[in-house]
Short mmCIF file of C-alpha atoms and ligand atoms in Angstrom, two decimals:
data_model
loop_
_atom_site.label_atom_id
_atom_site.label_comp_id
_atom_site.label_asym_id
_atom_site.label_seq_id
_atom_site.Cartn_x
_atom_site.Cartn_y
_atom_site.Cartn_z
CA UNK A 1 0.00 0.00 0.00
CA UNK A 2 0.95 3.41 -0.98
CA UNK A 3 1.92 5.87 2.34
CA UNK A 4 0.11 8.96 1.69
CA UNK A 5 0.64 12.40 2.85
CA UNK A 6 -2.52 14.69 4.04
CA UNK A 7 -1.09 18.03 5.28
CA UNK A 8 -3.11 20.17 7.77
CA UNK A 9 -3.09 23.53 9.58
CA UNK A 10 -0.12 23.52 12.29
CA UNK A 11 -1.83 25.88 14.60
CA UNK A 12 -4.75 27.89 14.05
CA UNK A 13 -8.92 28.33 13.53
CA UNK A 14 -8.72 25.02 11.60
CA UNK A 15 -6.09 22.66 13.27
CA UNK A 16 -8.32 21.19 15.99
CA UNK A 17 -11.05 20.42 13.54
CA UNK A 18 -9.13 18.69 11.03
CA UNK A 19 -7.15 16.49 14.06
CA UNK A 20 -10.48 15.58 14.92
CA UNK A 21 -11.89 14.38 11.87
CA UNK A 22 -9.04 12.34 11.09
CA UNK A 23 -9.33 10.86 14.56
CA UNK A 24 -13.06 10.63 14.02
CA UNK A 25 -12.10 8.28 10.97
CA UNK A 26 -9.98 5.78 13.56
CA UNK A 27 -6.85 7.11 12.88
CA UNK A 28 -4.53 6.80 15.64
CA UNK A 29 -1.57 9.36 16.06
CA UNK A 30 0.13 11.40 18.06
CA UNK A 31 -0.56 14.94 17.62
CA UNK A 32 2.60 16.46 17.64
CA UNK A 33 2.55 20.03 18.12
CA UNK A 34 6.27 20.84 17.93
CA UNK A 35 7.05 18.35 15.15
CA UNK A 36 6.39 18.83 10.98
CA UNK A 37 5.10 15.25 10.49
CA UNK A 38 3.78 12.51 12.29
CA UNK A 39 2.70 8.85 11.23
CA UNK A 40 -0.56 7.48 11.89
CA UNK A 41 -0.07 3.55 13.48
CA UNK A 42 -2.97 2.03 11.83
CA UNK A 43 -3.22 3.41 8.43
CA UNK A 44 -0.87 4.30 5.28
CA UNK A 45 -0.96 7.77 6.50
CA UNK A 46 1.19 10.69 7.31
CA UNK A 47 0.42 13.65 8.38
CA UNK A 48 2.21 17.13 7.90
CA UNK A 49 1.65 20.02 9.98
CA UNK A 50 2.19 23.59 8.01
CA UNK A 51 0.99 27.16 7.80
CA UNK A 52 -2.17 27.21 5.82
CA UNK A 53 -1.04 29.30 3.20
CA UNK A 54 1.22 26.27 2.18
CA UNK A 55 -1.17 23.56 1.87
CA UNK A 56 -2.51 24.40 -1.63
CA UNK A 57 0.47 24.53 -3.25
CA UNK A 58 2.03 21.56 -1.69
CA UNK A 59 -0.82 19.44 -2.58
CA UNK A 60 -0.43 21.42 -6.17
CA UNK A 61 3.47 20.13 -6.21
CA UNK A 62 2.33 16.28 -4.93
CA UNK A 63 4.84 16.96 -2.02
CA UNK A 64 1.32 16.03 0.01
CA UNK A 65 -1.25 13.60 -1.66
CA UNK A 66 -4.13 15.45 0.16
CA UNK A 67 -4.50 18.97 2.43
CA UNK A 68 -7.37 20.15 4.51
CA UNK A 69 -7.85 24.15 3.84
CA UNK A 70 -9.70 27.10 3.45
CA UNK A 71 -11.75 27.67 0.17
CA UNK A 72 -10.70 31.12 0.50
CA UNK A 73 -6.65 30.13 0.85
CA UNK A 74 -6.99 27.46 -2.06
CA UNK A 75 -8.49 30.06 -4.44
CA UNK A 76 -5.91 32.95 -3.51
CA UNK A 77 -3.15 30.45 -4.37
CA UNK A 78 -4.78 29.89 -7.43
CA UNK A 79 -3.63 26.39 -6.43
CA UNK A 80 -4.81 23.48 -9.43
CA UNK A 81 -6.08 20.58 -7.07
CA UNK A 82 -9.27 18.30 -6.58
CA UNK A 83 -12.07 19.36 -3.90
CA UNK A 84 -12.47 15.83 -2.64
CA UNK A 85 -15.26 16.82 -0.16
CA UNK A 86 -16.44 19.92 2.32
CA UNK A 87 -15.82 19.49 5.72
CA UNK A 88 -18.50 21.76 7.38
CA UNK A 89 -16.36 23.54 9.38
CA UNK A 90 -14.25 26.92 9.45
CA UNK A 91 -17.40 28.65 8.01
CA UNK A 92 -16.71 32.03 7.00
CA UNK A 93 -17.69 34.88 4.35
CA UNK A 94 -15.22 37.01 2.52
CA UNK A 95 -16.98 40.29 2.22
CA UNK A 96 -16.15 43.67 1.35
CA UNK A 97 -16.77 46.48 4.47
CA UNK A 98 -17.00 50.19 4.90
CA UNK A 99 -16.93 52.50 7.63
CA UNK A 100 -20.46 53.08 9.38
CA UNK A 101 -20.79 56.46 7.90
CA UNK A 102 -19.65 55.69 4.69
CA UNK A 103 -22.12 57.24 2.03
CA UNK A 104 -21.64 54.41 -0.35
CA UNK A 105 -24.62 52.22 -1.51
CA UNK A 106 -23.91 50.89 -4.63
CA UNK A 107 -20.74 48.64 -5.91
CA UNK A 108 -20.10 50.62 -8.50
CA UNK A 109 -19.32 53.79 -6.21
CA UNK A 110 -15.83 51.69 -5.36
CA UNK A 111 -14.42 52.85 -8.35
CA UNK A 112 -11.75 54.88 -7.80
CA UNK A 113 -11.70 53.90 -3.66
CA UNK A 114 -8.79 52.44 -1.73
CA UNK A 115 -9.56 48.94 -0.42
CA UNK A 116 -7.54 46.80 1.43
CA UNK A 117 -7.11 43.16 1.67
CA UNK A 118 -5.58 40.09 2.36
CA UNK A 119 -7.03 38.67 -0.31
CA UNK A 120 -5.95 40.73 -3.95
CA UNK A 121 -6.41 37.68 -6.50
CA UNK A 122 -10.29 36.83 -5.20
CA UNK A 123 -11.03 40.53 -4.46
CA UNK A 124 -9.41 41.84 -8.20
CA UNK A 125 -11.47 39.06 -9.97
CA UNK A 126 -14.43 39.98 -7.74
CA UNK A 127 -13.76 43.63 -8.78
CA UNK A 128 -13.52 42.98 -12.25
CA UNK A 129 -16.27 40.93 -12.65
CA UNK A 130 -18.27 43.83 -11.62
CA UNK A 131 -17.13 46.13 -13.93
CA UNK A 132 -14.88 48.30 -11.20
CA UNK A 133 -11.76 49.61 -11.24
CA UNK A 134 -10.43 50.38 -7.62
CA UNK A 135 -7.33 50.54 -5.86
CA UNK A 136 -6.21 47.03 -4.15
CA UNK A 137 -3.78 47.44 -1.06
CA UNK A 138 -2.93 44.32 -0.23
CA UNK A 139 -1.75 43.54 3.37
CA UNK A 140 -0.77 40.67 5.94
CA UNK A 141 -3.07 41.13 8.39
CA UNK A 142 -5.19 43.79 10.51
CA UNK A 143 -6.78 44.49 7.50
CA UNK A 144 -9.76 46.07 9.45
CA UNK A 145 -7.72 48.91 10.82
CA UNK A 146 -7.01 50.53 7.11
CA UNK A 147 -9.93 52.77 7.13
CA UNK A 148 -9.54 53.67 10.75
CA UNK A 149 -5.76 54.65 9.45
CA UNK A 150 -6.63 56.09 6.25
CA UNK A 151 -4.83 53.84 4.79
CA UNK A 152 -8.42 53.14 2.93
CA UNK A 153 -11.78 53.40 1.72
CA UNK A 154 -12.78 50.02 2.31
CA UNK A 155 -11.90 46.41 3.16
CA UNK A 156 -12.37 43.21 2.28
CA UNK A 157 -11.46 40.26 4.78
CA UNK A 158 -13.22 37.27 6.50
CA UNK A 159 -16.16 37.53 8.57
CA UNK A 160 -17.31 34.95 10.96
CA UNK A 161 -19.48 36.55 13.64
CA UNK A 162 -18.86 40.29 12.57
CA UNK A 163 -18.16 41.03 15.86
CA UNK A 164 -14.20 42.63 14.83
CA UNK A 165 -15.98 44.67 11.35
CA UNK A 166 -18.41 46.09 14.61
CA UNK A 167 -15.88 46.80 17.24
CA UNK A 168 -13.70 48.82 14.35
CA UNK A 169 -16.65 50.57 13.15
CA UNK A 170 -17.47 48.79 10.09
CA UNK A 171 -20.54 47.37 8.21
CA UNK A 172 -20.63 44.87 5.56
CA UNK A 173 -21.18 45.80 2.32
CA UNK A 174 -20.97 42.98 -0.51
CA UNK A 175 -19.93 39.22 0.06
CA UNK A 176 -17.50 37.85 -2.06
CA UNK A 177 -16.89 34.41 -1.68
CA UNK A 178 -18.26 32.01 0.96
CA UNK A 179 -15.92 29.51 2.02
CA UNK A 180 -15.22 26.39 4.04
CA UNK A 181 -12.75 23.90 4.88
CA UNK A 182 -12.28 21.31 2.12
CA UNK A 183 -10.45 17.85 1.57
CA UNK A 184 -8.45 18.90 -1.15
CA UNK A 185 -6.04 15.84 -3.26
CA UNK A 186 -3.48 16.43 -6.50
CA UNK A 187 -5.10 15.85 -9.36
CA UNK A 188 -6.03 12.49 -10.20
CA UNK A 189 -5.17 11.26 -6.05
CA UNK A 190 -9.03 10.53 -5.77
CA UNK A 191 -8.44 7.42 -7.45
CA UNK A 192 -5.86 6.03 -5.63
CA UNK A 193 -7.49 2.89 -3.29
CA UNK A 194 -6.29 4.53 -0.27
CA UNK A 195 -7.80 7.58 -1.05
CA UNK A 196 -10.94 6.00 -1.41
CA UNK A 197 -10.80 4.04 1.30
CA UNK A 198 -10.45 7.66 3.83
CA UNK A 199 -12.79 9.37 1.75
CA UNK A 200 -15.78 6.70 2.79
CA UNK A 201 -14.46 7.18 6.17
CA UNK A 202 -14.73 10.81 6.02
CA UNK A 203 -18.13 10.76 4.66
CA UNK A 204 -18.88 8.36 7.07
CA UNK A 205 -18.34 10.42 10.10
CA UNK A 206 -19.61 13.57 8.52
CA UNK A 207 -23.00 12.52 7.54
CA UNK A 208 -23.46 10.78 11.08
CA UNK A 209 -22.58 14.41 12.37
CA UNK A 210 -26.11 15.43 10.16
CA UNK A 211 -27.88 12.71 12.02
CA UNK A 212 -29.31 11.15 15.35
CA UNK A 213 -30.56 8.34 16.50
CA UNK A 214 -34.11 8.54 18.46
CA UNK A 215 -35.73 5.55 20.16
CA UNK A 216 -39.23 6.08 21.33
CA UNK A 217 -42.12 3.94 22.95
CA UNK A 218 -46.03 4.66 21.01
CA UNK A 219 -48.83 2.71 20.75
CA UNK A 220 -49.37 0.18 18.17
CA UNK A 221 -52.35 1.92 17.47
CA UNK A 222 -50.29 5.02 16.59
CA UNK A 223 -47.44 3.08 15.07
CA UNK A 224 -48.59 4.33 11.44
CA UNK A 225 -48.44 7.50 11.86
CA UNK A 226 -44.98 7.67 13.31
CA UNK A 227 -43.57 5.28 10.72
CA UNK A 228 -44.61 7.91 8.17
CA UNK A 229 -42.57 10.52 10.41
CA UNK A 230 -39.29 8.40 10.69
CA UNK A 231 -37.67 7.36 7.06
CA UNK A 232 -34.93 6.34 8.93
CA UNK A 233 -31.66 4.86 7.06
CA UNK A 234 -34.40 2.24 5.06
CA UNK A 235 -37.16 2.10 7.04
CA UNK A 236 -37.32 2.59 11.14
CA UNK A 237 -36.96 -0.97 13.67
CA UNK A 238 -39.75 -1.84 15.59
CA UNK A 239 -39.52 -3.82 18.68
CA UNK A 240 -42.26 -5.43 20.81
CA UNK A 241 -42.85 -4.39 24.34
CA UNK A 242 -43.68 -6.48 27.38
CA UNK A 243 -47.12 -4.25 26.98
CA UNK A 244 -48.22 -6.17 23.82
CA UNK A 245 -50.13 -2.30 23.19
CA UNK A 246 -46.69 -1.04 22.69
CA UNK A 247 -43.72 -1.23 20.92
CA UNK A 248 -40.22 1.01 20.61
CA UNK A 249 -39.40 2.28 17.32
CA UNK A 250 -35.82 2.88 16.35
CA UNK A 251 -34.27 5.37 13.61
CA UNK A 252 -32.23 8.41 12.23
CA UNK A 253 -33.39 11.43 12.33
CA UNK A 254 -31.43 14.74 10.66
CA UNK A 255 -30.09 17.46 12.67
CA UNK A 256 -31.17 19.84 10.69
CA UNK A 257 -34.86 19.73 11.55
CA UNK A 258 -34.41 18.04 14.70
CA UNK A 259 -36.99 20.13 17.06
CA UNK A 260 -39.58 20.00 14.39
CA UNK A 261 -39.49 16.39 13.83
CA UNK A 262 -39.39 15.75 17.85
CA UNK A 263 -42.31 18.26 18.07
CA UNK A 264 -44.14 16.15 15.33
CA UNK A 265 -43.43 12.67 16.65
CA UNK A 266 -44.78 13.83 20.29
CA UNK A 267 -47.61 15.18 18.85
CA UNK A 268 -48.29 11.76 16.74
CA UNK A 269 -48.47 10.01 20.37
CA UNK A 270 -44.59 9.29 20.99
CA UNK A 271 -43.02 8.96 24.63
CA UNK A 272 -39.96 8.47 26.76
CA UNK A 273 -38.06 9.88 23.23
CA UNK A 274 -34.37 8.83 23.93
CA UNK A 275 -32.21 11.01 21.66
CA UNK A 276 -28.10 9.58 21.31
CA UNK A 277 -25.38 11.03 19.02
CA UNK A 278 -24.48 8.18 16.27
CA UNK A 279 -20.62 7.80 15.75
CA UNK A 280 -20.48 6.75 12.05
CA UNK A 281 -22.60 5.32 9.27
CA UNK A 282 -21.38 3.09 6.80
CA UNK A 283 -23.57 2.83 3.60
O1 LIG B 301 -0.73 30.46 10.84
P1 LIG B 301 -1.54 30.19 9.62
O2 LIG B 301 -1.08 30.94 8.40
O3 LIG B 301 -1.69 28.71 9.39
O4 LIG B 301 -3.04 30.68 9.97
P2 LIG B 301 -3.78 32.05 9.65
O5 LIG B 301 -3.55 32.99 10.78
O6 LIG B 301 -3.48 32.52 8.27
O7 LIG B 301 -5.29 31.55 9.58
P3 LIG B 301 -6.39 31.32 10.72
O8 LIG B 301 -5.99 30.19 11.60
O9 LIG B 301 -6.77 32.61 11.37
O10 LIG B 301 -7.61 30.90 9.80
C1 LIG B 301 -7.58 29.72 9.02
C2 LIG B 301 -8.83 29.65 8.16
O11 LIG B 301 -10.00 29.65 8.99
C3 LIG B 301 -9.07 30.83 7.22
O12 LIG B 301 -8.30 30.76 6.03
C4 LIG B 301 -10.56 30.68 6.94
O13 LIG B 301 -10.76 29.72 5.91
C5 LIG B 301 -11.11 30.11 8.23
N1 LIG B 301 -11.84 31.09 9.08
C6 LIG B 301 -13.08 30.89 9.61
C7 LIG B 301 -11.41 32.31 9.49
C8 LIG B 301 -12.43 32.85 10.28
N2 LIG B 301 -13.45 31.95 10.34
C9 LIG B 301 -12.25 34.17 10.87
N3 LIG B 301 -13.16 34.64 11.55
N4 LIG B 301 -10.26 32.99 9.27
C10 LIG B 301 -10.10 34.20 9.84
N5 LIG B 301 -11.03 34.81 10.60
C11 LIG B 301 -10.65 36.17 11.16
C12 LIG B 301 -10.81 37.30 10.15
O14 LIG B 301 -9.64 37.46 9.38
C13 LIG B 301 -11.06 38.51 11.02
O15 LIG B 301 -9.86 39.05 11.53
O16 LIG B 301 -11.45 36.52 12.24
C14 LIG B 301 -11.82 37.91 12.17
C15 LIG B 301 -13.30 38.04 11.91
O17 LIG B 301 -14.04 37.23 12.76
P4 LIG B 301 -15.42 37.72 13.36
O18 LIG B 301 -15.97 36.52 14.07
O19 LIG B 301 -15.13 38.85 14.30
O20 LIG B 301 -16.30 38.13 12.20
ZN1 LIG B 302 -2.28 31.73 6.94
#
């Protein structure tokens, strides 16, 4: 079997995620914070430890089969690799901001303004796309105290909560990309067997994460009416009772509409609804 390479985030917003999913998928390693690469025990698997900025390209170069990354840093890099599959985490939106008093309304009235970013490639693209011609500053970081400084008109950087555009006295003003992180591979890795075999585990564990498992006691007289309520992964379990009247009903559920669904099954003559987190499923 091959050994492949999967590089992740040393330290940072998406380092503890990615650790965990990889655990999540039984891999066991040490997590290493002081060395560049560790080797997972029970798996083909190594796994490198960078600066985020670097994972595109490295993946790009084949130096690592796979990375785990920001949309947002993969399309700045202008990196050419696979998306293998979202990971649901290290939501964020890169959007464009202005001052609270700023008088602009319209995208168009950028034209001619100052904005600075982190981001130049996604935010001249964005720009141009639009049809205006501003004035890109591009810097490392703090990018939210340029107007404050004069430094500009405008920003454009990440937003998560939009508590930091508030506390500098900004708004947002235009999104420009949404992003997440993503298993990335190089080109044509999503074939390899190994890949394969990580990228069913990774699915695995994510779409358990969009699910939970409900047991619940009803009536057999009622037992209809929650069957139509629970699809579960087929079709829901049903197991007698020592009350012949009753039986428990097993299944899946999605997160999304949990409350709803609980609300509905309740209401359909459910009780004693025992709600437990599912680990993986394996289709
Ligand atoms: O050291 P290294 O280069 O590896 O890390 P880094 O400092 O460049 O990146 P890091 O760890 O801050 O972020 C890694 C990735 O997390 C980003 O590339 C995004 O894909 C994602 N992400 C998710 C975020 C945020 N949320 C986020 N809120 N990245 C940055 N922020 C910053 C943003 O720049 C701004 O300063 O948080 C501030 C805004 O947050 P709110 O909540 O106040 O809106
Ligand atoms: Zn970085």
């Amino acid at each position: 079997m091959k050994t492949l390479k999967i590089a992740i985030q040393k330290s940072g917003r998406l380092n503890e995620k990615s650790v965990e999913i990889l655990k999540n998928c039984g891999l066991s390693f040490e997590n290493y914070k002081s060395s560049l690469i560790t080797s997972v025990t029970n798996f083909p698997l190594e796994i490198l430890f960078l600066r985020d900025d670097d994972i595109p390209e490295y993946v790009q170069d084949g130096i690592a089969d796979l990375g785990i990354v920001g949309e947002n840093v993969i399309t700045e890099a202008g990196a050419e690799v696979t998306y293998l599959q979202k990971l649901g985490f290290g939501k964020c939106t890169l959007k464009i901001a202005i001052p609270n008093e700023s008088q602009i309304t319209e995208i168009a009235q950028l034209g001619g303004k100052a904005i600075a970013t982190s981001y130049p490639v996604i935010l001249e693209k964005y720009l141009k796309d639009n049809h205006v011609n501003a004035d890109i500053r591009t810097i490392s970081g703090s990018v939210e105290i340029g107007p404050g400084l004069g430094l500009s008109d405008a920003i454009c950087d990440i937003v998560s909560t939009g508590g930091t555009l508030k506390s500098n006295g900004l708004k947002p003003f235009a999104e420009v990309m949404k992003s997440e992180a993503v298993l990335i591979g190089k080109e044509g890795s999503g074939l390899l067997p190994e890949v394969q075999e990580l990228l069913q585990r990774i699915r695995s564990v994510l779409r358990a994460k969009e699910t939970k498992y409900v047991v619940l006691n009803v009536a057999r007289k009622d037992l209809e009416k929650i069957v139509n309520l629970l699809p579960g992964v087929k079709s829901p379990t049903v197991v007698p009772l020592f009350d012949e009247d009753w039986v428990a009903v097993h299944s899946v559920i999605a997160e999304h509409d949990f409350w709803e669904k609980i609300n509905s099954l309740k209401a359909a003559g459910a009780e004693g609804i025992v709600v437990m987190p599912i680990e993986k499923i394996i289709s």
